[in-house]
PDB file of N, CA and C in Angstrom:
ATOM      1  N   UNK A   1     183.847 175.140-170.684  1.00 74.00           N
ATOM      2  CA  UNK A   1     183.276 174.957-169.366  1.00 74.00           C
ATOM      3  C   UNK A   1     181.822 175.437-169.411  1.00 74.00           C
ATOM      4  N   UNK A   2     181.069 174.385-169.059  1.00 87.00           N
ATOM      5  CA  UNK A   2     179.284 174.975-169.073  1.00 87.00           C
ATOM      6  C   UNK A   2     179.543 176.042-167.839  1.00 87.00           C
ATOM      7  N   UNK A   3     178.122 176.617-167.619  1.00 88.00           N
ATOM      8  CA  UNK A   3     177.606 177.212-166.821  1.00 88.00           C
ATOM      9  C   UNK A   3     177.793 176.456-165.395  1.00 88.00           C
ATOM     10  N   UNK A   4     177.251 175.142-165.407  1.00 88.00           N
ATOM     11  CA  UNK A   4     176.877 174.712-163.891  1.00 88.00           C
ATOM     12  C   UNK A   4     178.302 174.187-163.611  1.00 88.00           C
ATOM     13  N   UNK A   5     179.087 173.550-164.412  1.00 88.00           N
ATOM     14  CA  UNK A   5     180.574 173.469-164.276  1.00 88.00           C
ATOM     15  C   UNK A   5     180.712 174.892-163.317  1.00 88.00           C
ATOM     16  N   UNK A   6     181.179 175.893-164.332  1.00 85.00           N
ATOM     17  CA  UNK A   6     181.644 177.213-164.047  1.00 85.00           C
ATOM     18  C   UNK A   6     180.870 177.803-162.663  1.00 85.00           C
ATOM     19  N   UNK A   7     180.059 177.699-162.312  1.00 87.00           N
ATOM     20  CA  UNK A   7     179.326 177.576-160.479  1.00 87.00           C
ATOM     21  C   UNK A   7     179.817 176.934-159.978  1.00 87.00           C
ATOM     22  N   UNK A   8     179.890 175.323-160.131  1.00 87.00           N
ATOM     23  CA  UNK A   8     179.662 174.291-159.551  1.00 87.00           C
ATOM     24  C   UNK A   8     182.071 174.840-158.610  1.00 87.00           C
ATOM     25  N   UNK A   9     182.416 175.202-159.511  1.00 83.00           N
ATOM     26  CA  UNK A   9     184.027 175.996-159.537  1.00 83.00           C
ATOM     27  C   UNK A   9     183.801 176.959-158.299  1.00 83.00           C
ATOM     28  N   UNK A  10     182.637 177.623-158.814  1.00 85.00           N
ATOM     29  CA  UNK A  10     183.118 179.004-157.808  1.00 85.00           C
ATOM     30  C   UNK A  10     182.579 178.967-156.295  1.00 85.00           C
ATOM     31  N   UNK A  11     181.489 178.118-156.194  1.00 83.00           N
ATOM     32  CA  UNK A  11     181.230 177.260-155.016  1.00 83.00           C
ATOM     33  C   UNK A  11     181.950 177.113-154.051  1.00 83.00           C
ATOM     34  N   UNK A  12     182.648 175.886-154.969  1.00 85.00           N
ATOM     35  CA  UNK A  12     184.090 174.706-153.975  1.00 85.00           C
ATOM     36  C   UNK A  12     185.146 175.769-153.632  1.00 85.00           C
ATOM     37  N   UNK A  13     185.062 176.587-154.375  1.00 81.00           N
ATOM     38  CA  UNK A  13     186.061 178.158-153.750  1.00 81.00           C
ATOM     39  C   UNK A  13     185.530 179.026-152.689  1.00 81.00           C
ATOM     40  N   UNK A  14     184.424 179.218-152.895  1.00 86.00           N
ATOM     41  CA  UNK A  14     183.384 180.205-151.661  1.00 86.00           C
ATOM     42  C   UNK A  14     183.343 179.711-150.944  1.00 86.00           C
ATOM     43  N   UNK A  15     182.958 178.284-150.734  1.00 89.00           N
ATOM     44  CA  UNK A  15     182.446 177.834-149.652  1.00 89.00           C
ATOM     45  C   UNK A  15     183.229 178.146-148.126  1.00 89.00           C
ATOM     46  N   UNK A  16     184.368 177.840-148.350  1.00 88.00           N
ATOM     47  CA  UNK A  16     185.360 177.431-146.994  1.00 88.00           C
ATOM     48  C   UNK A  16     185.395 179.130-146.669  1.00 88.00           C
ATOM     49  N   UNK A  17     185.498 179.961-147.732  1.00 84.00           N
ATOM     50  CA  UNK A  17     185.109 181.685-146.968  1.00 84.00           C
ATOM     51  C   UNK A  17     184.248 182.008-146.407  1.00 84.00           C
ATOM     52  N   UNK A  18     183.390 181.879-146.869  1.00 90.00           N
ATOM     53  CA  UNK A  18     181.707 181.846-146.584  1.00 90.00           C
ATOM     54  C   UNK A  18     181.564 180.995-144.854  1.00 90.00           C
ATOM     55  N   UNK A  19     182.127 179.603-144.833  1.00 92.00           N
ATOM     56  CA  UNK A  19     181.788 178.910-143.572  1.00 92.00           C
ATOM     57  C   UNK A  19     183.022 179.937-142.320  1.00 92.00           C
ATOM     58  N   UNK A  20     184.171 180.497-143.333  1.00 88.00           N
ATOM     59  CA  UNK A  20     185.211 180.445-142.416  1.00 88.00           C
ATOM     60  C   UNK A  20     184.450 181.906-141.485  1.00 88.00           C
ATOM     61  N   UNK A  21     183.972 182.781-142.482  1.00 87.00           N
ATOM     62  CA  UNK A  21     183.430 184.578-141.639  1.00 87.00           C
ATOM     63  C   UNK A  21     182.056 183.754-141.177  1.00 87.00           C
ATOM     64  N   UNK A  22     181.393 182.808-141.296  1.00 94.00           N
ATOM     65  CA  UNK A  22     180.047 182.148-140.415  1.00 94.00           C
ATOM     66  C   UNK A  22     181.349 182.133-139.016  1.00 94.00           C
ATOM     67  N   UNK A  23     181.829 181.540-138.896  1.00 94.00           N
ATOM     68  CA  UNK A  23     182.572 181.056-137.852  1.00 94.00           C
ATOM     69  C   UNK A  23     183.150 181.948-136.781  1.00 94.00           C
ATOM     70  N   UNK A  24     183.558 183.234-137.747  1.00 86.00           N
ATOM     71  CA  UNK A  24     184.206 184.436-137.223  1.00 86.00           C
ATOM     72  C   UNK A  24     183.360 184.712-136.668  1.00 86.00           C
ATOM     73  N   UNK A  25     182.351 185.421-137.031  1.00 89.00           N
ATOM     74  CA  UNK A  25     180.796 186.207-136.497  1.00 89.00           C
ATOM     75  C   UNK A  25     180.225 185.352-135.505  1.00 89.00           C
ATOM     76  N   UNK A  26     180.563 183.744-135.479  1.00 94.00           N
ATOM     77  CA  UNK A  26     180.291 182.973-134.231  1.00 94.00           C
ATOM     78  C   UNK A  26     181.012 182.988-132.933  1.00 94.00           C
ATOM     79  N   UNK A  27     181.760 182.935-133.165  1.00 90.00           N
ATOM     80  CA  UNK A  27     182.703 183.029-132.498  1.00 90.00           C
ATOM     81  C   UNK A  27     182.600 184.597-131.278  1.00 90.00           C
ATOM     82  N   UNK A  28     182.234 185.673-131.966  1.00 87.00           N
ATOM     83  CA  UNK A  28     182.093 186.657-131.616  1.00 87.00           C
ATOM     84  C   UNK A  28     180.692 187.081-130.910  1.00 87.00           C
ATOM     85  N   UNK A  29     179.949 186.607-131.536  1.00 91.00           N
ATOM     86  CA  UNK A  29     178.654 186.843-130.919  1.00 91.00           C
ATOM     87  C   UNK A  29     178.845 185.386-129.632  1.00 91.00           C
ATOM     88  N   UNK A  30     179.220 184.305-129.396  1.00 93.00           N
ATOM     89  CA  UNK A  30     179.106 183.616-128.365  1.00 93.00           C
ATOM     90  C   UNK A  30     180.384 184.395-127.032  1.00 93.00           C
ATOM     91  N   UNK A  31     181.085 184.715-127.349  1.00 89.00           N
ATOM     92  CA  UNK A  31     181.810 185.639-126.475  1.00 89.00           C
ATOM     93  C   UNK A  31     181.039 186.846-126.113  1.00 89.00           C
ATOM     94  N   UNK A  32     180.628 187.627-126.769  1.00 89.00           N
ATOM     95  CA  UNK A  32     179.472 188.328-126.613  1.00 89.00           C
ATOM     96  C   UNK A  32     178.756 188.278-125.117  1.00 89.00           C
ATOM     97  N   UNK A  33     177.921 187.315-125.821  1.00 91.00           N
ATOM     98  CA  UNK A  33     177.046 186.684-124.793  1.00 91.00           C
ATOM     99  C   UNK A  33     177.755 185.886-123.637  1.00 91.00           C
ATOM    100  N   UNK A  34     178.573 185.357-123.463  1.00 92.00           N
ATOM    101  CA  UNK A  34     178.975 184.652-122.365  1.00 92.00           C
ATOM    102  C   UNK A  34     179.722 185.568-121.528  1.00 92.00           C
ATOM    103  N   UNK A  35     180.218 186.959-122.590  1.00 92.00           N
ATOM    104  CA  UNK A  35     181.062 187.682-121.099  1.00 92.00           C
ATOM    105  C   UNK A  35     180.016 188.696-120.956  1.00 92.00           C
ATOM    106  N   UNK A  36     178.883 189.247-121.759  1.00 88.00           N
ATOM    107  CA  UNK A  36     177.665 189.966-121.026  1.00 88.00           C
ATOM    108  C   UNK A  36     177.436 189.237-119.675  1.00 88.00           C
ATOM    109  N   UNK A  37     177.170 187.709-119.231  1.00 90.00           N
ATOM    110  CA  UNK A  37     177.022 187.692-118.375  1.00 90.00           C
ATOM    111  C   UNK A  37     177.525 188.010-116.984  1.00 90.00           C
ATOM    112  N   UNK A  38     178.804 187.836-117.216  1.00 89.00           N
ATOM    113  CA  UNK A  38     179.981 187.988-116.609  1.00 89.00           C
ATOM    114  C   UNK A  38     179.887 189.642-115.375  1.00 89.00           C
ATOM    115  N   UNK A  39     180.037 190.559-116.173  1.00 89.00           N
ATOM    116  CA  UNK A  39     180.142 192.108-115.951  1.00 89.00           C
ATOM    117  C   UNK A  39     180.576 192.877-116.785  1.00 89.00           C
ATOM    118  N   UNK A  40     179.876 194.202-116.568  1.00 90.00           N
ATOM    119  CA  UNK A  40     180.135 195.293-117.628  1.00 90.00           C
ATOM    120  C   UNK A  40     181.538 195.411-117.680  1.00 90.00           C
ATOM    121  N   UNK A  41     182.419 195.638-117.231  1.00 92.00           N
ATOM    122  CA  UNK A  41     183.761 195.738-117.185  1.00 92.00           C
ATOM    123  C   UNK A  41     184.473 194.780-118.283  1.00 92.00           C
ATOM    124  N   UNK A  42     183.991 193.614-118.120  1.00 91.00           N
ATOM    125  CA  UNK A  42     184.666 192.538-118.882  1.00 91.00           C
ATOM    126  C   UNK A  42     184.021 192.602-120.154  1.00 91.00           C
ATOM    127  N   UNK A  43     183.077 193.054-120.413  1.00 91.00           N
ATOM    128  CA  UNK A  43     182.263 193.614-122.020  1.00 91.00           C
ATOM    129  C   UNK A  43     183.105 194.456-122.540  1.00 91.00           C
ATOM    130  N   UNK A  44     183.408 195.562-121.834  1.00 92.00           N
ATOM    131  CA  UNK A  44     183.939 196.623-122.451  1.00 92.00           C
ATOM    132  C   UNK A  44     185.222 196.097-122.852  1.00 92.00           C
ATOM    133  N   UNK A  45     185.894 195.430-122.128  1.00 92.00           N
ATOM    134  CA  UNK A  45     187.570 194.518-122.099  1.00 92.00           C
ATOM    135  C   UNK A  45     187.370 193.815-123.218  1.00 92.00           C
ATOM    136  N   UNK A  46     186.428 193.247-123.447  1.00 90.00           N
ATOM    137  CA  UNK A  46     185.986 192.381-125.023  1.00 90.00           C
ATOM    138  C   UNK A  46     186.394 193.199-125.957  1.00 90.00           C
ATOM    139  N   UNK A  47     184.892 193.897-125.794  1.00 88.00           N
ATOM    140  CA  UNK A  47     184.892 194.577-126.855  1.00 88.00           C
ATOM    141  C   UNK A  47     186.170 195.670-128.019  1.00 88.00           C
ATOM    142  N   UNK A  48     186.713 196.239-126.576  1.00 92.00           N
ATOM    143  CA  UNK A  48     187.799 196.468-127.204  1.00 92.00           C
ATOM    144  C   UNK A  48     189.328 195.859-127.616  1.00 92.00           C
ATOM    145  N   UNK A  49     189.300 194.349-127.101  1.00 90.00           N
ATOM    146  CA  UNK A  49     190.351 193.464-127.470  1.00 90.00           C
ATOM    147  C   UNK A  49     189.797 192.887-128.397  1.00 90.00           C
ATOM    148  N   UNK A  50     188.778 192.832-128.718  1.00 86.00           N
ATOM    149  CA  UNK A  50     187.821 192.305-130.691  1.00 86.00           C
ATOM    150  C   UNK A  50     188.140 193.287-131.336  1.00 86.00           C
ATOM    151  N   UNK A  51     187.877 194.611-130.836  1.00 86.00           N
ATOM    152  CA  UNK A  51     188.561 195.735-132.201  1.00 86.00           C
ATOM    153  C   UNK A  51     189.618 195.686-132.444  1.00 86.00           C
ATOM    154  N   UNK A  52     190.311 195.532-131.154  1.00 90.00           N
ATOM    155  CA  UNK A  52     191.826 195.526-132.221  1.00 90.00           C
ATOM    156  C   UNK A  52     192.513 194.297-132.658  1.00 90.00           C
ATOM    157  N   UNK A  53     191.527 192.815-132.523  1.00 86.00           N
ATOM    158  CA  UNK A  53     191.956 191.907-132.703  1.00 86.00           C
ATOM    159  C   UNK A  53     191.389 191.982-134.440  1.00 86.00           C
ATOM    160  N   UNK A  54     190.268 192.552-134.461  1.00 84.00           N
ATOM    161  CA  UNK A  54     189.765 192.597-136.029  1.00 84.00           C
ATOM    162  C   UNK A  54     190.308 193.162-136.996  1.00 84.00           C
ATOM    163  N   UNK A  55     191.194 194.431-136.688  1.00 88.00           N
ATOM    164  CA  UNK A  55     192.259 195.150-137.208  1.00 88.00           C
ATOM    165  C   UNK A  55     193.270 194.064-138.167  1.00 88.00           C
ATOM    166  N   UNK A  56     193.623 193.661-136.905  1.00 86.00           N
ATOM    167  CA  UNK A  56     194.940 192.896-137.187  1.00 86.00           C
ATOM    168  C   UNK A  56     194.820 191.424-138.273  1.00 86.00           C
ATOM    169  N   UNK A  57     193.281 191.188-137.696  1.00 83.00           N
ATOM    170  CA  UNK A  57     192.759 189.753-138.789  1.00 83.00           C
ATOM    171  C   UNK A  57     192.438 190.130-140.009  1.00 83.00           C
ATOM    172  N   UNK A  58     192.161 191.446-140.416  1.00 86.00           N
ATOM    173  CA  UNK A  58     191.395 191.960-141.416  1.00 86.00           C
ATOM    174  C   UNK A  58     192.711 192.149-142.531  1.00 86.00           C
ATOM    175  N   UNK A  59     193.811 192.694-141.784  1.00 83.00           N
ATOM    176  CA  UNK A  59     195.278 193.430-142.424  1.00 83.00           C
ATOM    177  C   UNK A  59     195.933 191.589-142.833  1.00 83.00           C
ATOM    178  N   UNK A  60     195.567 190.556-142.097  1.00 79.00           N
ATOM    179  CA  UNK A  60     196.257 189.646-142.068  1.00 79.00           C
ATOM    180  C   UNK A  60     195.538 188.679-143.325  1.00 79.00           C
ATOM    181  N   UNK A  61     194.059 189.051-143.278  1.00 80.00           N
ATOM    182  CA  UNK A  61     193.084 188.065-144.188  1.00 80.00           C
ATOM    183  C   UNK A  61     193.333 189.326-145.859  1.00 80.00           C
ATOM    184  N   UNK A  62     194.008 190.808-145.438  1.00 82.00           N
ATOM    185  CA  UNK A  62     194.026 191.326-146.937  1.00 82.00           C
ATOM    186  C   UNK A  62     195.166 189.955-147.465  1.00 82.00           C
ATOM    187  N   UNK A  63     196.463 190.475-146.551  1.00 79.00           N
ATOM    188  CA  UNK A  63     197.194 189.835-147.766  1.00 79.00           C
ATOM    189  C   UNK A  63     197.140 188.220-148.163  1.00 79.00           C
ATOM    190  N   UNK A  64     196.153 187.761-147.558  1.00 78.00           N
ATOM    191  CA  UNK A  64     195.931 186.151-147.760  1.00 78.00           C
ATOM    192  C   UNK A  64     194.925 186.260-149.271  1.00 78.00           C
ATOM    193  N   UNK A  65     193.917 187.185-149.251  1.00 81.00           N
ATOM    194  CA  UNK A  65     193.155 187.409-150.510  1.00 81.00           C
ATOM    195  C   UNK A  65     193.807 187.884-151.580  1.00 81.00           C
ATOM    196  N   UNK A  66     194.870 188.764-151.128  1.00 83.00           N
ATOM    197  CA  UNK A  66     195.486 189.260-152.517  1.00 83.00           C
ATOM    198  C   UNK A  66     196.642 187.988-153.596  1.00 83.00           C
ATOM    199  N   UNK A  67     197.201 186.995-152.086  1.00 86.00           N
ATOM    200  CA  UNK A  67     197.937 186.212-152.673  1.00 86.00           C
ATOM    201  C   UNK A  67     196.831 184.834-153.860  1.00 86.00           C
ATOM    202  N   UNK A  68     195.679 184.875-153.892  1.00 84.00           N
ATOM    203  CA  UNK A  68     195.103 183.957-154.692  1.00 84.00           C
ATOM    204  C   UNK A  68     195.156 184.453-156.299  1.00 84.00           C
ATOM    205  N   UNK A  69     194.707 186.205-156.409  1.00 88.00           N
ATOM    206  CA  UNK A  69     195.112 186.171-158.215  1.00 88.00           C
ATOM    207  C   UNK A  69     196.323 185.783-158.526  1.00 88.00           C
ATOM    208  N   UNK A  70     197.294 186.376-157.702  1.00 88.00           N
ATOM    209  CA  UNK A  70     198.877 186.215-158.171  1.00 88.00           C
ATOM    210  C   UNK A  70     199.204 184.344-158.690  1.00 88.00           C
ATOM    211  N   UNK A  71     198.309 183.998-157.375  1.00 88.00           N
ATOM    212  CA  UNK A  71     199.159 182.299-157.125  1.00 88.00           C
ATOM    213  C   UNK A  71     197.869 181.648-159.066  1.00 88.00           C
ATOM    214  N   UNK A  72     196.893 182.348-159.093  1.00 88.00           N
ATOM    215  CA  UNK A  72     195.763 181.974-160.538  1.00 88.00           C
ATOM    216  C   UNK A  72     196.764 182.209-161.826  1.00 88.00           C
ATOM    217  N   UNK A  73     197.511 183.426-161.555  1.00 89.00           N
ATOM    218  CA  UNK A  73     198.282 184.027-162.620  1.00 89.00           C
ATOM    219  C   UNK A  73     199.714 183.539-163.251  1.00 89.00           C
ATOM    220  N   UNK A  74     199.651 182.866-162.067  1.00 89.00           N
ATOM    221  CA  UNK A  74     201.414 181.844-162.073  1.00 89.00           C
ATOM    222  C   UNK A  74     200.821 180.608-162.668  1.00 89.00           C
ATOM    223  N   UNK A  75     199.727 180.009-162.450  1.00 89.00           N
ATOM    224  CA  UNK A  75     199.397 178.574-162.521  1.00 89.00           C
ATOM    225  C   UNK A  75     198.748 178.689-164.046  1.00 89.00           C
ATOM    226  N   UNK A  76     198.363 179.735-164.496  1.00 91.00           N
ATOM    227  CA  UNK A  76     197.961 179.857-165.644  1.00 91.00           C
ATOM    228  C   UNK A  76     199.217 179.469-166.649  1.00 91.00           C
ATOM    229  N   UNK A  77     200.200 180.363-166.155  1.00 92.00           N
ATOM    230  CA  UNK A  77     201.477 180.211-167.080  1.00 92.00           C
ATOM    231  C   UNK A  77     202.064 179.080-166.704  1.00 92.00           C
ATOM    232  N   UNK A  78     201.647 178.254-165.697  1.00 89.00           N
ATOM    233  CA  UNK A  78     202.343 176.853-165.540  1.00 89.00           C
ATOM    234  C   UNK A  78     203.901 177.228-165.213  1.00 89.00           C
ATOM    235  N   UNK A  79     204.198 178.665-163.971  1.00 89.00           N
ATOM    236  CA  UNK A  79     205.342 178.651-163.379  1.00 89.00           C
ATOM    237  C   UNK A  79     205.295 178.488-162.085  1.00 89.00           C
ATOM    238  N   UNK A  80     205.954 177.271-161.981  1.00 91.00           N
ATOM    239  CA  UNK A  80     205.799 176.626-160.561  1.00 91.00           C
ATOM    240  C   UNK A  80     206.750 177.163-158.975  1.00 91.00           C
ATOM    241  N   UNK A  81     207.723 177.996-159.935  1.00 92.00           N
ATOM    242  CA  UNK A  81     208.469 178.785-158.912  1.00 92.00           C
ATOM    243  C   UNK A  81     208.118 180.417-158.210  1.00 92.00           C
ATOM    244  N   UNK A  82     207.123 180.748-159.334  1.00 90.00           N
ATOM    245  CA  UNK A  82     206.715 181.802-158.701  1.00 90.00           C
ATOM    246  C   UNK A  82     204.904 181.638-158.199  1.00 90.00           C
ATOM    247  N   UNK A  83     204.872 180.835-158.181  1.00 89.00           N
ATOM    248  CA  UNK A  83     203.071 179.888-157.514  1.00 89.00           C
ATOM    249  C   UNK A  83     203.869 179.690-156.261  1.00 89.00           C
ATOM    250  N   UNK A  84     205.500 179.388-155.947  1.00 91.00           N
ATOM    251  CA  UNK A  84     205.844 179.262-154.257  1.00 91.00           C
ATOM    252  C   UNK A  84     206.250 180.040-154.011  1.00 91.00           C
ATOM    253  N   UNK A  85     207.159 180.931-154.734  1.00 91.00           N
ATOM    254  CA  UNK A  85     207.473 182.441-154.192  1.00 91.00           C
ATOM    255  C   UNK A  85     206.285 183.102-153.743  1.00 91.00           C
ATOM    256  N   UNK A  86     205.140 183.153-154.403  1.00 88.00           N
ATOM    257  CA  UNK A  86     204.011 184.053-153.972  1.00 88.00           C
ATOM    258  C   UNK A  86     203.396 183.691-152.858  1.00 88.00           C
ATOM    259  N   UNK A  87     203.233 181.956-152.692  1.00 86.00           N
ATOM    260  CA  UNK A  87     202.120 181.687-151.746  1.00 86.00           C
ATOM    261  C   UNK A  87     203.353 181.674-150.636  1.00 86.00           C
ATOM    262  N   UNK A  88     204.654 181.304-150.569  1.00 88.00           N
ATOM    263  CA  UNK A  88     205.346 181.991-149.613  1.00 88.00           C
ATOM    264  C   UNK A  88     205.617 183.101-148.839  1.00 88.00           C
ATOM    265  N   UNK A  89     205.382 184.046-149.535  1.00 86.00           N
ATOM    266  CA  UNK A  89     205.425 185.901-149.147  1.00 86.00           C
ATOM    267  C   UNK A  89     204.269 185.769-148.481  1.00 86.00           C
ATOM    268  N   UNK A  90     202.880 185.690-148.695  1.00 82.00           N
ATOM    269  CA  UNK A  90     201.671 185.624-148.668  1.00 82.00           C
ATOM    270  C   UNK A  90     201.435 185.291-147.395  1.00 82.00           C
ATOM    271  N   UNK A  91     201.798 183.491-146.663  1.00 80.00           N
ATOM    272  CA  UNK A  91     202.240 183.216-145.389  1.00 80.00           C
ATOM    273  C   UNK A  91     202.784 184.148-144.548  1.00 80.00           C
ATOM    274  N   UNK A  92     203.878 184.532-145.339  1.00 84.00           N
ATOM    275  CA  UNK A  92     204.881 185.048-144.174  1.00 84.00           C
ATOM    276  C   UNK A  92     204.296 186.548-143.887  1.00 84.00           C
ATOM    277  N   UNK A  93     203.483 187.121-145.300  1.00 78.00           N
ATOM    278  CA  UNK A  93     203.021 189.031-144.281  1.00 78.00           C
ATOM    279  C   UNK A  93     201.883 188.467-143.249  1.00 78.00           C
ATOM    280  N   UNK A  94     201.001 187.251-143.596  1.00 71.00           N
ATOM    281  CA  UNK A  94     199.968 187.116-142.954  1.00 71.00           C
ATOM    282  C   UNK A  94     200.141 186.379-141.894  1.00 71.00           C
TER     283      UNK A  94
END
């Protein structure tokens, strides 16, 4: 595998992470701003239903990251039953 191959790989993998936390951080900053207008009350109500909504996305996006070496490590060995056992578990903590 050249070099620009071996990028051109890790790219088509980044990308959809990369657009997906653009999206997150959008998402957040336009709520932001639309319930600043609103009233202080409803900021603070944000703000603290984003913390603990980030908690829970963060605990939910670990075990989605951890299931990709496992599901690399199965596909390496070309075992196709534990590439669905894993990405199954993986679903189901997240």
């Amino acid at each position: 595998m050249t070099r620009y191959q071996h990028f051109r790989a890790i790219c088509s993998l980044g990308l959809p992470l990369i657009l997906g936390n653009i999206a997150q951080i959008s998402i957040g900053v336009v709520d932001t701003v639309m319930t600043g207008w609103y009233s202080v009350e409803a900021l603070a109500a944000l703000v603290l239903g984003s913390s603990f909504f980030f908690v829970v996305f963060i605990l939910g996006a670990g075990f989605g990251h951890a299931v990709l070496p496992l599901v690399a490590s199965a596909a390496a060995r070309e075992d196709a039953v534990q590439i669905r056992r894993v990405t199954r578990m993986g679903l189901w903590l997240s």
